[in-house]
Tab-separated table of C-alpha atoms in Angstrom:
chain	number	residue	atom	x	y	z
O	1	ARG	CA	-221.594	-102.986	-79.352
O	2	MET	CA	-217.922	-102.182	-79.039
O	3	GLN	CA	-217.694	-101.344	-82.730
O	4	ASP	CA	-220.688	-98.997	-82.420
O	5	LYS	CA	-219.050	-97.360	-79.402
O	6	GLU	CA	-215.777	-97.063	-81.395
O	7	THR	CA	-217.587	-95.352	-84.284
O	8	GLU	CA	-219.289	-92.987	-81.845
O	9	LEU	CA	-216.001	-92.082	-80.147
O	10	LYS	CA	-214.266	-91.468	-83.497
O	11	ALA	CA	-217.126	-89.150	-84.524
O	12	THR	CA	-216.839	-87.309	-81.200
O	13	ILE	CA	-213.082	-86.884	-81.704
O	14	ALA	CA	-213.623	-85.560	-85.232
O	15	SER	CA	-216.202	-83.102	-83.893
O	16	LEU	CA	-213.848	-81.963	-81.134
O	17	GLU	CA	-211.048	-81.468	-83.670
O	18	GLY	CA	-213.379	-79.251	-85.702
O	19	GLU	CA	-214.246	-77.221	-82.601
O	20	LEU	CA	-210.551	-76.904	-81.740
O	21	ASP	CA	-209.787	-75.667	-85.253
O	22	THR	CA	-212.613	-73.117	-85.011
O	23	THR	CA	-211.462	-71.874	-81.611
O	24	LYS	CA	-207.862	-71.662	-82.809
O	25	ALA	CA	-208.981	-69.687	-85.896
O	26	ASP	CA	-210.975	-67.335	-83.641
O	27	MET	CA	-207.908	-66.769	-81.464
O	28	GLU	CA	-205.735	-66.071	-84.503
O	29	GLU	CA	-208.322	-63.642	-85.910
O	30	LEU	CA	-208.579	-61.850	-82.559
O	31	LEU	CA	-204.785	-61.529	-82.426
O	32	SER	CA	-204.645	-60.284	-85.996
O	33	LEU	CA	-207.319	-57.646	-85.305
O	34	ARG	CA	-205.509	-56.506	-82.167
O	35	ASN	CA	-202.195	-56.294	-84.020
O	36	ASP	CA	-203.870	-54.149	-86.690
O	37	GLU	CA	-205.378	-51.909	-83.986
O	38	VAL	CA	-202.000	-51.514	-82.285
O	39	ALA	CA	-200.280	-50.675	-85.578
O	40	ALA	CA	-202.936	-48.047	-86.382
O	41	PHE	CA	-202.702	-46.642	-82.849
O	42	LYS	CA	-198.909	-46.370	-83.017
O	43	GLN	CA	-199.080	-44.673	-86.415
O	44	ALA	CA	-201.729	-42.204	-85.219
O	45	LEU	CA	-199.724	-41.469	-82.075
O	46	LYS	CA	-196.587	-40.884	-84.145
O	47	ASP	CA	-198.513	-38.609	-86.519
O	48	ASP	CA	-199.936	-36.631	-83.597
O	49	ALA	CA	-196.494	-36.314	-81.981
O	50	ASP	CA	-195.071	-35.094	-85.291
O	51	ALA	CA	-197.924	-32.593	-85.591
O	52	VAL	CA	-197.248	-31.268	-82.075
O	53	GLN	CA	-193.582	-30.863	-82.943
O	54	VAL	CA	-194.379	-29.015	-86.181
O	55	ILE	CA	-196.880	-26.751	-84.416
O	56	SER	CA	-194.339	-25.998	-81.684
O	57	GLN	CA	-191.757	-25.068	-84.302
O	58	ALA	CA	-194.323	-22.902	-86.094
O	59	ILE	CA	-195.127	-21.096	-82.844
O	60	VAL	CA	-191.436	-20.350	-82.233
O	61	VAL	CA	-190.814	-19.153	-85.803
O	62	MET	CA	-193.973	-17.032	-85.942
O	63	SER	CA	-193.308	-15.491	-82.526
O	64	LYS	CA	-189.809	-14.569	-83.659
O	65	PHE	CA	-191.191	-13.097	-86.903
O	66	TYR	CA	-193.781	-11.015	-85.048
O	67	LYS	CA	-191.162	-9.693	-82.621
O	68	GLU	CA	-188.573	-8.899	-85.297
O	69	ASN	CA	-191.123	-7.013	-87.404
O	70	LYS	CA	-192.768	-5.387	-84.370
O	71	ILE	CA	-196.191	-6.707	-85.312
O	72	PRO	CA	-198.730	-7.046	-82.466
O	73	LEU	CA	-199.687	-10.635	-81.664
O	74	GLN	CA	-203.396	-9.838	-81.278
O	75	LEU	CA	-205.783	-9.922	-84.162
O	76	VAL	CA	-206.655	-6.548	-85.636
O	77	GLN	CA	-210.295	-6.762	-84.605
O	78	VAL	CA	-210.154	-6.903	-80.813
O	79	LYS	CA	-213.505	-5.275	-80.147
O	80	GLU	CA	-216.727	-7.180	-80.808
O	81	PRO	CA	-218.601	-5.781	-83.803
O	82	GLU	CA	-221.860	-3.959	-83.080
O	83	TYR	CA	-224.939	-5.014	-85.005
O	84	SER	CA	-228.262	-3.354	-85.396
O	85	VAL	CA	-231.299	-5.120	-83.985
O	86	ASP	CA	-232.771	-7.535	-86.485
O	87	PRO	CA	-236.175	-9.104	-85.677
O	88	ASP	CA	-235.275	-12.179	-87.777
O	89	LYS	CA	-232.048	-12.804	-85.906
O	90	ALA	CA	-231.840	-15.717	-83.496
O	91	PRO	CA	-231.479	-14.849	-79.801
O	92	GLU	CA	-228.016	-14.479	-78.331
O	93	THR	CA	-226.512	-17.540	-76.676
O	94	LYS	CA	-224.111	-17.512	-73.793
O	95	TRP	CA	-221.237	-19.960	-74.170
O	96	ASN	CA	-219.314	-21.143	-71.172
O	97	ALA	CA	-216.115	-21.577	-73.129
O	98	ASP	CA	-213.163	-19.274	-72.613
O	99	ARG	CA	-213.153	-17.092	-75.696
O	100	SER	CA	-210.308	-14.831	-74.601
O	101	ARG	CA	-207.756	-16.780	-76.644
O	102	GLU	CA	-209.675	-16.272	-79.867
O	103	SER	CA	-208.559	-12.668	-80.094
O	104	GLY	CA	-204.972	-13.550	-79.217
O	105	GLY	CA	-203.849	-14.030	-82.773
O	106	ILE	CA	-202.384	-16.880	-84.712
O	107	ILE	CA	-199.966	-17.858	-81.933
O	108	SER	CA	-202.817	-18.433	-79.479
O	109	ILE	CA	-204.744	-20.394	-82.086
O	110	LEU	CA	-201.723	-22.595	-82.778
O	111	GLU	CA	-201.230	-23.158	-79.042
O	112	ALA	CA	-204.886	-24.198	-78.750
O	113	VAL	CA	-204.477	-26.644	-81.650
O	114	LYS	CA	-201.324	-28.019	-80.027
O	115	GLU	CA	-203.123	-28.511	-76.683
O	116	ASP	CA	-206.034	-30.233	-78.420
O	117	THR	CA	-203.655	-32.587	-80.214
O	118	GLU	CA	-201.840	-33.417	-76.991
O	119	ARG	CA	-205.191	-34.086	-75.275
O	120	GLU	CA	-206.163	-36.364	-78.186
O	121	MET	CA	-202.904	-38.253	-77.732
O	122	LYS	CA	-203.650	-38.835	-74.036
O	123	GLU	CA	-207.179	-39.996	-74.836
O	124	SER	CA	-205.962	-42.390	-77.537
O	125	ILE	CA	-203.412	-43.880	-75.116
O	126	ALA	CA	-206.189	-44.469	-72.578
O	127	ASP	CA	-208.389	-45.993	-75.301
O	128	ASP	CA	-205.562	-48.299	-76.362
O	129	LYS	CA	-205.080	-49.475	-72.770
O	130	ALA	CA	-208.818	-50.243	-72.551
O	131	ASN	CA	-208.695	-52.080	-75.895
O	132	GLN	CA	-205.697	-54.124	-74.696
O	133	ALA	CA	-207.549	-55.106	-71.520
O	134	GLU	CA	-210.582	-56.127	-73.580
O	135	TYR	CA	-208.365	-58.172	-75.893
O	136	GLU	CA	-206.721	-59.945	-72.960
O	137	LYS	CA	-210.127	-60.734	-71.472
O	138	ASN	CA	-211.481	-62.131	-74.763
O	139	ASN	CA	-208.292	-64.032	-75.518
O	140	GLY	CA	-208.298	-65.513	-71.999
O	141	ALA	CA	-211.859	-66.746	-72.489
O	142	LEU	CA	-210.955	-68.282	-75.839
O	143	GLN	CA	-207.867	-69.892	-74.324
O	144	GLU	CA	-209.986	-71.441	-71.556
O	145	THR	CA	-212.389	-72.791	-74.159
O	146	PHE	CA	-209.483	-74.154	-76.197
O	147	ASP	CA	-207.957	-75.813	-73.123
O	148	ALA	CA	-211.295	-77.400	-72.170
O	149	GLN	CA	-211.799	-78.677	-75.706
O	150	THR	CA	-208.262	-80.095	-75.767
O	151	ALA	CA	-208.812	-81.871	-72.431
O	152	SER	CA	-212.093	-83.292	-73.685
O	153	LYS	CA	-210.448	-84.547	-76.868
O	154	ILE	CA	-207.599	-86.162	-74.908
O	155	GLU	CA	-210.085	-87.859	-72.572
O	156	THR	CA	-212.102	-89.144	-75.534
O	157	GLU	CA	-208.928	-90.439	-77.238
O	158	LYS	CA	-207.975	-92.273	-74.047
O	159	GLU	CA	-211.456	-93.799	-73.903
O	160	LEU	CA	-211.117	-94.851	-77.556
O	161	ALA	CA	-207.694	-96.403	-76.897
O	162	ASP	CA	-209.084	-98.366	-73.947
O	163	LEU	CA	-212.020	-99.536	-76.059
O	164	GLU	CA	-209.728	-100.601	-78.906
O	165	GLN	CA	-207.613	-102.538	-76.406
O	166	LYS	CA	-210.736	-104.271	-75.058
O	167	MET	CA	-211.833	-105.062	-78.608
O	168	GLN	CA	-208.453	-106.586	-79.400
O	169	ASP	CA	-208.506	-108.624	-76.166
O	170	THR	CA	-212.025	-109.823	-76.986
O	171	GLN	CA	-211.045	-110.828	-80.527
O	172	GLU	CA	-208.021	-112.747	-79.228
O	173	ALA	CA	-210.142	-114.496	-76.638
């Protein structure tokens, strides 16, 4: 009976070791994925910051060029074009967006692109914070599982050691 119990405990320990290896691999994979996400986020953020800097420089240079050459900043076509009534034309839509900057020329367009890029940067920072929180939550759950599996393995090994001691005592007796 003791030998059967010993075989059973050894099988349980082997199974627990397999589960521990799987959990450890899952934790390493999760960390690797998060590291890749962080690297991609940092690169994208750097690229966006560089783009904002380039756009800012372009705005300064173009503004200076327009002033030095006394060229108006607005686009040539300020007035909306007038069209004849066409029965095949789709009905007019009313957009809520501020369209006043569209006629402001290239400088206004560049400023709008710069603002959009800065807004994207803020959104990506918020997304990265959310991803980090999700990673910490998942990693914490995996760590708890790993700790529970380790405790179970240790308890089983203690039980096996006690059994082997009893078996040795029995054989000596």
